Amino acid sequence: MKTVSVVRFKISNQENVKKLPLVATIGLEYLFMITYRLGLDPTACSCFDYFDGSVIRCSGQEGPIMVEQMKKSHFEIRELTLENANIVEIGPRAFKNLRIKKLVLDKNRIKELHKDAFRGLENVLQELSIAQNKLTEVPTDALAGLRALNVLSLKCNRIGNLAEPIFQNLTSLIDVNLSCNEICGITSNAFDGVRATLQNLILDMNCMEKFPAGAVTNMESLIALHLKYNKIDEIEQHQLTNLSSLSMLSLSSNNISSIHPFALQNTPNLRYVYLAENQLHNFDVGTMAQFKQTQVLDLAFNMLSEITVETFAGLESLQHLNLESNNIKTVAPGAFAGIPLLLLWLPNNCLSTISPATFQGALFLRQLSLANNNIKDIEPLSFNHLANLHTIDLANNKIQSLQQGAIQGTDHLTVRLQENPMVCSQDGFHVMNGPQAINLTTEPNNICKTNWHDATPDVCPKVNMDRFWRLSQRPVAGSPFMRHQISSVLKPKYLITTAAPTWYNGLQEGEVRDEEDEDDGAEE
């Protein structure tokens, strides 16, 4: 089946573009002449002139024809994009005579790259993307010797396990994206060629069941490690060793049920840790102490049922803690004491009572969400000692009335109380802004359309439909994990959730491959 080309070519508005030297300007005029002489679609590519080279973006089968013509002249190209061109193979010296700094070959059908495919670009090419193609392995030979390459994306191909050193003589490579492939295992020497230089490694949306400890150990330049949407079941002793620059670790949406108290060794700069959507029930004593430099910790959508004094002991730098959508019923007095928390997220849990001891010692707390719990009682002076607190979300609980001084605080404290039974009473209100009670006439007051006077059984765990729709799209056991696009699986328009919005990126952190034609096999 042949794909019909739909491509664009336009000369940019000269008022918005810096003037090029004469040679480059003539180059773009030459491109325009090519399209006219060869009878190509005059909208084949979009072209822009900049002081450091042209930006040429082509989509469709006429893009490679343009490249063949450009090779007859010497072009300084800041970016060249060839998408949706049905390219199957990149032959030797495919970009001869072109000086390309950024090359994008996404959304083709590339299966093979000749070992000399990028010959001539060794000292020029800085960024290369071959995403959403059909590669079954990293094109090691073709990439070898690209000494100027900084950024490489091979996401959303069909690359399998990494069993040998895959990057050779790539002395400048700092950013690698291998997400959305079929990588279930990585040998300890796979990244040997870039172990000293790599700063950002993205392995999201693969099928790893074990943390690739040997592959990342001693990556002392690594700043960010992304492993979302895999099947990792635990973090074992010393699996994060000698990662002296590591600042961000993303392990959301795995099957992690335990973290060893000595998982980290010589990893002193870990600031951001994302562990949402796992199977964590509790932590061994001392587990959190190894994250003493962490400032942001995301534990949303796990199975924690209580917060003890030991749970977060040692988190002496923590500022943002997300515990949304766990099964938390109790918080021990002083559980957050000594932690410099600014933001604490606890919506969609199972708390029923708030007392002055609940947040005892959380002296720096500014924002607190307790939305959609089972809270009925708030004891007097529960928040009075939190001098920096300016926002409390208590929406969607079971509060019939407030005791005197229950939400007393500073004059700048705002408390949300929407969808509690109390809003249905004659003296009910929706928001407390300092000492002022505010009744919002625009609120739907759905709670008032129920038997709000009657006591209802507590629900725990809370049913969170956002989580339900996300997890229900995971592939069944045995299927290639995250092989196809799920972004098109939208939440039904009628679905309404009451949970406060999360402050972390969640699913937006990653991307997935576009669905490929079902008849690909027939074409081949």
mmCIF file of C-alpha atoms in Angstrom, residues 114-388:
data_model
loop_
_atom_site.group_PDB
_atom_site.id
_atom_site.type_symbol
_atom_site.label_atom_id
_atom_site.label_comp_id
_atom_site.label_asym_id
_atom_site.label_seq_id
_atom_site.Cartn_x
_atom_site.Cartn_y
_atom_site.Cartn_z
ATOM 1 C CA HIS A 114 23.833 1.377 6.705
ATOM 2 C CA LYS A 115 26.980 1.642 8.805
ATOM 3 C CA ASP A 116 27.982 4.685 6.723
ATOM 4 C CA ALA A 117 24.531 6.270 6.758
ATOM 5 C CA PHE A 118 25.733 9.387 8.564
ATOM 6 C CA ARG A 119 29.237 9.526 7.090
ATOM 7 C CA GLY A 120 30.235 13.159 6.727
ATOM 8 C CA LEU A 121 28.197 14.292 9.736
ATOM 9 C CA GLU A 122 30.615 13.015 12.398
ATOM 10 C CA ASN A 123 31.712 16.453 13.555
ATOM 11 C CA VAL A 124 28.469 18.299 12.827
ATOM 12 C CA LEU A 125 25.387 16.332 13.903
ATOM 13 C CA GLN A 126 24.315 17.273 17.430
ATOM 14 C CA GLU A 127 20.756 15.896 17.654
ATOM 15 C CA LEU A 128 19.311 12.781 16.009
ATOM 16 C CA SER A 129 15.789 11.415 16.310
ATOM 17 C CA ILE A 130 14.639 8.161 14.688
ATOM 18 C CA ALA A 131 11.456 7.784 16.733
ATOM 19 C CA GLN A 132 8.326 5.884 15.748
ATOM 20 C CA ASN A 133 10.013 3.596 13.242
ATOM 21 C CA LYS A 134 10.619 -0.172 13.034
ATOM 22 C CA LEU A 135 14.136 -0.623 14.345
ATOM 23 C CA THR A 136 14.591 -3.917 16.189
ATOM 24 C CA GLU A 137 17.988 -3.012 17.618
ATOM 25 C CA VAL A 138 20.082 0.040 18.337
ATOM 26 C CA PRO A 139 21.947 0.905 15.088
ATOM 27 C CA THR A 140 25.337 0.774 16.809
ATOM 28 C CA ASP A 141 27.497 0.751 13.670
ATOM 29 C CA ALA A 142 25.649 3.627 12.024
ATOM 30 C CA LEU A 143 25.942 5.763 15.159
ATOM 31 C CA ALA A 144 29.588 4.968 15.862
ATOM 32 C CA GLY A 145 31.862 7.952 15.574
ATOM 33 C CA LEU A 146 29.229 10.700 15.727
ATOM 34 C CA ARG A 147 31.524 12.687 17.967
ATOM 35 C CA ALA A 148 29.350 15.820 18.126
ATOM 36 C CA LEU A 149 26.102 13.996 18.941
ATOM 37 C CA ASN A 150 24.513 15.276 22.173
ATOM 38 C CA VAL A 151 20.926 14.026 21.962
ATOM 39 C CA LEU A 152 19.635 10.706 20.584
ATOM 40 C CA SER A 153 16.013 9.566 20.472
ATOM 41 C CA LEU A 154 15.082 6.035 19.410
ATOM 42 C CA LYS A 155 11.754 6.006 21.214
ATOM 43 C CA CYS A 156 8.796 3.981 20.022
ATOM 44 C CA ASN A 157 10.568 1.445 17.844
ATOM 45 C CA ARG A 158 10.742 -2.334 18.321
ATOM 46 C CA ILE A 159 14.122 -2.473 20.009
ATOM 47 C CA GLY A 160 14.580 -5.568 22.174
ATOM 48 C CA ASN A 161 16.962 -6.402 25.010
ATOM 49 C CA LEU A 162 20.256 -4.531 25.169
ATOM 50 C CA ALA A 163 22.884 -7.271 25.408
ATOM 51 C CA GLU A 164 26.184 -5.587 24.490
ATOM 52 C CA PRO A 165 27.758 -2.115 24.373
ATOM 53 C CA ILE A 166 25.444 -0.180 22.101
ATOM 54 C CA PHE A 167 27.190 3.198 21.875
ATOM 55 C CA GLN A 168 30.733 3.442 20.550
ATOM 56 C CA ASN A 169 32.867 6.565 20.183
ATOM 57 C CA LEU A 170 29.980 8.897 21.031
ATOM 58 C CA THR A 171 32.068 11.118 23.255
ATOM 59 C CA SER A 172 29.552 13.980 23.486
ATOM 60 C CA LEU A 173 26.348 11.986 24.020
ATOM 61 C CA ILE A 174 24.466 13.184 27.116
ATOM 62 C CA ASP A 175 20.771 12.473 26.412
ATOM 63 C CA VAL A 176 19.342 9.094 25.284
ATOM 64 C CA ASN A 177 15.657 8.248 24.850
ATOM 65 C CA LEU A 178 14.856 4.531 24.463
ATOM 66 C CA SER A 179 11.302 4.706 25.775
ATOM 67 C CA CYS A 180 8.363 2.872 24.259
ATOM 68 C CA ASN A 181 10.315 -0.113 22.954
ATOM 69 C CA GLU A 182 10.439 -3.817 23.876
ATOM 70 C CA ILE A 183 13.411 -3.746 26.230
ATOM 71 C CA CYS A 184 12.924 -6.345 28.963
ATOM 72 C CA GLY A 185 16.563 -6.692 29.999
ATOM 73 C CA ILE A 186 19.790 -4.680 29.887
ATOM 74 C CA THR A 187 23.230 -6.180 30.461
ATOM 75 C CA SER A 188 25.657 -4.432 32.770
ATOM 76 C CA ASN A 189 27.935 -3.328 29.907
ATOM 77 C CA ALA A 190 25.243 -1.971 27.574
ATOM 78 C CA PHE A 191 26.043 1.678 28.320
ATOM 79 C CA ASP A 192 29.790 1.317 28.844
ATOM 80 C CA GLY A 193 30.564 3.628 25.937
ATOM 81 C CA VAL A 194 28.654 6.537 27.489
ATOM 82 C CA ARG A 195 28.817 5.664 31.193
ATOM 83 C CA ALA A 196 31.014 8.680 31.927
ATOM 84 C CA THR A 197 29.054 11.262 29.906
ATOM 85 C CA LEU A 198 25.356 10.355 29.991
ATOM 86 C CA GLN A 199 23.177 12.864 31.859
ATOM 87 C CA ASN A 200 19.613 11.917 30.920
ATOM 88 C CA LEU A 201 18.470 8.321 30.293
ATOM 89 C CA ILE A 202 14.841 7.590 29.389
ATOM 90 C CA LEU A 203 13.692 3.955 29.518
ATOM 91 C CA ASP A 204 9.979 4.515 30.126
ATOM 92 C CA MET A 205 7.339 2.200 28.668
ATOM 93 C CA ASN A 206 9.362 -0.967 28.291
ATOM 94 C CA CYS A 207 8.979 -4.382 29.937
ATOM 95 C CA MET A 208 11.737 -4.552 32.550
ATOM 96 C CA GLU A 209 10.868 -6.604 35.640
ATOM 97 C CA LYS A 210 14.129 -5.827 37.441
ATOM 98 C CA PHE A 211 15.841 -2.521 38.050
ATOM 99 C CA PRO A 212 18.797 -2.288 35.590
ATOM 100 C CA ALA A 213 21.319 -1.771 38.390
ATOM 101 C CA GLY A 214 24.446 -2.993 36.606
ATOM 102 C CA ALA A 215 23.720 -0.894 33.537
ATOM 103 C CA VAL A 216 23.479 2.410 35.432
ATOM 104 C CA THR A 217 25.955 1.868 38.289
ATOM 105 C CA ASN A 218 28.843 4.357 38.301
ATOM 106 C CA MET A 219 27.118 6.756 35.910
ATOM 107 C CA GLU A 220 28.527 9.696 37.791
ATOM 108 C CA SER A 221 27.281 12.299 35.290
ATOM 109 C CA LEU A 222 23.700 10.970 35.220
ATOM 110 C CA ILE A 223 21.218 13.619 36.376
ATOM 111 C CA ALA A 224 17.846 12.051 35.474
ATOM 112 C CA LEU A 225 16.789 8.395 35.189
ATOM 113 C CA HIS A 226 13.325 7.626 33.793
ATOM 114 C CA LEU A 227 11.820 4.146 34.260
ATOM 115 C CA LYS A 228 8.076 4.781 34.272
ATOM 116 C CA TYR A 229 5.637 2.168 32.960
ATOM 117 C CA ASN A 230 7.790 -0.908 33.343
ATOM 118 C CA LYS A 231 7.183 -3.976 35.530
ATOM 119 C CA ILE A 232 9.878 -3.503 38.169
ATOM 120 C CA ASP A 233 8.838 -5.261 41.392
ATOM 121 C CA GLU A 234 11.404 -4.087 43.954
ATOM 122 C CA ILE A 235 14.438 -1.906 44.536
ATOM 123 C CA GLU A 236 17.144 -4.057 46.088
ATOM 124 C CA GLN A 237 20.263 -3.305 48.106
ATOM 125 C CA HIS A 238 22.844 -1.044 46.431
ATOM 126 C CA GLN A 239 20.993 -0.932 43.117
ATOM 127 C CA LEU A 240 21.539 2.822 42.965
ATOM 128 C CA THR A 241 25.289 3.005 43.514
ATOM 129 C CA ASN A 242 27.810 5.736 42.682
ATOM 130 C CA LEU A 243 25.305 8.018 41.011
ATOM 131 C CA SER A 244 26.788 11.155 42.469
ATOM 132 C CA SER A 245 24.957 13.575 40.136
ATOM 133 C CA LEU A 246 21.549 11.856 40.087
ATOM 134 C CA SER A 247 18.881 14.429 40.891
ATOM 135 C CA MET A 248 15.677 12.890 39.502
ATOM 136 C CA LEU A 249 14.458 9.268 39.662
ATOM 137 C CA SER A 250 11.135 8.359 38.052
ATOM 138 C CA LEU A 251 9.746 4.903 38.848
ATOM 139 C CA SER A 252 6.030 5.632 38.620
ATOM 140 C CA SER A 253 3.653 2.992 37.270
ATOM 141 C CA ASN A 254 5.648 -0.132 38.049
ATOM 142 C CA ASN A 255 4.883 -3.025 40.426
ATOM 143 C CA ILE A 256 7.256 -1.995 43.212
ATOM 144 C CA SER A 257 6.263 -3.466 46.575
ATOM 145 C CA SER A 258 9.480 -2.923 48.529
ATOM 146 C CA ILE A 259 12.512 -0.646 48.702
ATOM 147 C CA HIS A 260 15.588 -1.871 50.550
ATOM 148 C CA PRO A 261 16.784 0.466 53.355
ATOM 149 C CA PHE A 262 20.205 0.490 51.660
ATOM 150 C CA ALA A 263 19.105 0.747 48.032
ATOM 151 C CA LEU A 264 21.123 3.955 47.669
ATOM 152 C CA GLN A 265 24.881 4.063 48.035
ATOM 153 C CA ASN A 266 26.913 7.172 47.252
ATOM 154 C CA THR A 267 23.915 8.835 45.613
ATOM 155 C CA PRO A 268 23.819 12.036 47.655
ATOM 156 C CA ASN A 269 21.990 14.499 45.400
ATOM 157 C CA LEU A 270 18.647 12.812 44.706
ATOM 158 C CA ARG A 271 16.130 15.673 44.870
ATOM 159 C CA TYR A 272 13.056 14.375 43.017
ATOM 160 C CA VAL A 273 11.656 10.858 43.516
ATOM 161 C CA TYR A 274 8.509 9.673 41.712
ATOM 162 C CA LEU A 275 7.000 6.385 42.936
ATOM 163 C CA ALA A 276 3.325 6.882 42.103
ATOM 164 C CA GLU A 277 1.159 3.947 40.966
ATOM 165 C CA ASN A 278 3.080 1.098 42.549
ATOM 166 C CA GLN A 279 2.285 -1.570 45.158
ATOM 167 C CA LEU A 280 3.861 -0.038 48.264
ATOM 168 C CA HIS A 281 2.096 -0.988 51.521
ATOM 169 C CA ASN A 282 4.700 0.231 54.009
ATOM 170 C CA PHE A 283 8.387 0.966 54.470
ATOM 171 C CA ASP A 284 10.916 -0.796 56.665
ATOM 172 C CA VAL A 285 12.333 1.357 59.434
ATOM 173 C CA GLY A 286 15.069 3.573 58.013
ATOM 174 C CA THR A 287 14.058 3.199 54.375
ATOM 175 C CA MET A 288 13.188 6.855 53.887
ATOM 176 C CA ALA A 289 16.303 8.091 55.693
ATOM 177 C CA GLN A 290 18.391 7.279 52.603
ATOM 178 C CA PHE A 291 16.386 9.944 50.749
ATOM 179 C CA LYS A 292 17.441 12.684 53.145
ATOM 180 C CA GLN A 293 18.266 15.111 50.302
ATOM 181 C CA THR A 294 14.939 14.555 48.524
ATOM 182 C CA GLN A 295 12.758 17.649 48.157
ATOM 183 C CA VAL A 296 9.840 16.191 46.166
ATOM 184 C CA LEU A 297 8.440 12.707 46.893
ATOM 185 C CA ASP A 298 5.461 11.324 44.977
ATOM 186 C CA LEU A 299 3.800 8.252 46.534
ATOM 187 C CA ALA A 300 0.335 8.739 45.050
ATOM 188 C CA PHE A 301 -1.767 5.706 44.086
ATOM 189 C CA ASN A 302 -0.055 3.178 46.332
ATOM 190 C CA MET A 303 -1.456 1.096 49.204
ATOM 191 C CA LEU A 304 -0.198 2.838 52.324
ATOM 192 C CA SER A 305 -2.721 2.430 55.153
ATOM 193 C CA GLU A 306 -1.061 4.360 57.972
ATOM 194 C CA ILE A 307 1.601 6.965 58.551
ATOM 195 C CA THR A 308 3.705 6.181 61.609
ATOM 196 C CA VAL A 309 6.372 8.258 63.306
ATOM 197 C CA GLU A 310 8.996 6.137 61.506
ATOM 198 C CA THR A 311 7.450 6.228 58.015
ATOM 199 C CA PHE A 312 9.094 9.464 56.871
ATOM 200 C CA ALA A 313 11.767 9.778 59.541
ATOM 201 C CA GLY A 314 14.983 11.241 58.169
ATOM 202 C CA LEU A 315 13.477 13.215 55.297
ATOM 203 C CA GLU A 316 15.163 16.366 56.452
ATOM 204 C CA SER A 317 14.914 18.201 53.098
ATOM 205 C CA LEU A 318 11.406 17.185 51.970
ATOM 206 C CA GLN A 319 9.188 20.062 50.821
ATOM 207 C CA HIS A 320 6.505 18.422 48.649
ATOM 208 C CA LEU A 321 4.872 15.108 49.610
ATOM 209 C CA ASN A 322 2.099 13.553 47.524
ATOM 210 C CA LEU A 323 0.112 10.773 49.243
ATOM 211 C CA GLU A 324 -2.988 11.035 47.084
ATOM 212 C CA SER A 325 -5.173 7.947 46.615
ATOM 213 C CA ASN A 326 -3.676 5.561 49.134
ATOM 214 C CA ASN A 327 -5.674 3.833 51.886
ATOM 215 C CA ILE A 328 -4.455 5.993 54.770
ATOM 216 C CA LYS A 329 -6.709 5.782 57.820
ATOM 217 C CA THR A 330 -4.405 7.036 60.559
ATOM 218 C CA VAL A 331 -1.594 9.529 60.966
ATOM 219 C CA ALA A 332 0.459 9.131 64.132
ATOM 220 C CA PRO A 333 1.055 12.257 66.260
ATOM 221 C CA GLY A 334 4.257 13.896 65.103
ATOM 222 C CA ALA A 335 4.514 11.811 61.916
ATOM 223 C CA PHE A 336 5.463 14.942 59.949
ATOM 224 C CA ALA A 337 7.466 16.637 62.704
ATOM 225 C CA GLY A 338 10.953 17.732 61.755
ATOM 226 C CA ILE A 339 10.172 17.652 58.031
ATOM 227 C CA PRO A 340 10.252 21.061 56.293
ATOM 228 C CA LEU A 341 7.074 20.326 54.326
ATOM 229 C CA LEU A 342 5.551 23.154 52.322
ATOM 230 C CA LEU A 343 2.945 21.103 50.461
ATOM 231 C CA LEU A 344 1.183 17.957 51.729
ATOM 232 C CA TRP A 345 -1.292 16.175 49.454
ATOM 233 C CA LEU A 346 -3.660 13.649 51.090
ATOM 234 C CA PRO A 347 -6.831 13.614 48.943
ATOM 235 C CA ASN A 348 -8.685 10.357 48.238
ATOM 236 C CA ASN A 349 -7.682 8.612 51.449
ATOM 237 C CA CYS A 350 -9.625 7.269 54.424
ATOM 238 C CA LEU A 351 -9.028 9.748 57.242
ATOM 239 C CA SER A 352 -12.058 10.285 59.488
ATOM 240 C CA THR A 353 -10.816 12.616 62.250
ATOM 241 C CA ILE A 354 -8.388 15.534 62.367
ATOM 242 C CA SER A 355 -6.834 16.614 65.669
ATOM 243 C CA PRO A 356 -4.063 19.034 66.704
ATOM 244 C CA ALA A 357 -1.721 16.019 66.820
ATOM 245 C CA THR A 358 -2.351 15.036 63.180
ATOM 246 C CA PHE A 359 -0.012 17.677 61.758
ATOM 247 C CA GLN A 360 1.970 18.308 64.895
ATOM 248 C CA GLY A 361 5.401 19.714 64.115
ATOM 249 C CA ALA A 362 4.706 20.490 60.424
ATOM 250 C CA LEU A 363 5.554 24.097 61.136
ATOM 251 C CA PHE A 364 6.387 25.208 57.581
ATOM 252 C CA LEU A 365 3.278 23.760 55.907
ATOM 253 C CA ARG A 366 1.633 26.132 53.412
ATOM 254 C CA GLN A 367 -0.779 23.971 51.403
ATOM 255 C CA LEU A 368 -2.738 20.971 52.651
ATOM 256 C CA SER A 369 -5.250 18.863 50.724
ATOM 257 C CA LEU A 370 -7.596 16.534 52.613
ATOM 258 C CA ALA A 371 -10.270 16.437 49.912
ATOM 259 C CA ASN A 372 -12.439 13.349 49.443
ATOM 260 C CA ASN A 373 -11.653 11.544 52.685
ATOM 261 C CA ASN A 374 -14.151 10.342 55.304
ATOM 262 C CA ILE A 375 -13.602 13.283 57.643
ATOM 263 C CA LYS A 376 -16.490 13.930 60.025
ATOM 264 C CA ASP A 377 -14.802 15.584 62.983
ATOM 265 C CA ILE A 378 -12.207 18.327 63.188
ATOM 266 C CA GLU A 379 -11.149 19.037 66.734
ATOM 267 C CA PRO A 380 -10.654 22.642 67.889
ATOM 268 C CA LEU A 381 -7.242 24.177 67.172
ATOM 269 C CA SER A 382 -6.322 21.386 64.739
ATOM 270 C CA PHE A 383 -4.567 23.888 62.455
ATOM 271 C CA ASN A 384 -3.962 26.750 64.856
ATOM 272 C CA HIS A 385 -0.276 25.946 65.338
ATOM 273 C CA LEU A 386 0.466 26.007 61.588
ATOM 274 C CA ALA A 387 1.367 29.674 61.254
ATOM 275 C CA ASN A 388 2.415 29.432 57.575
#
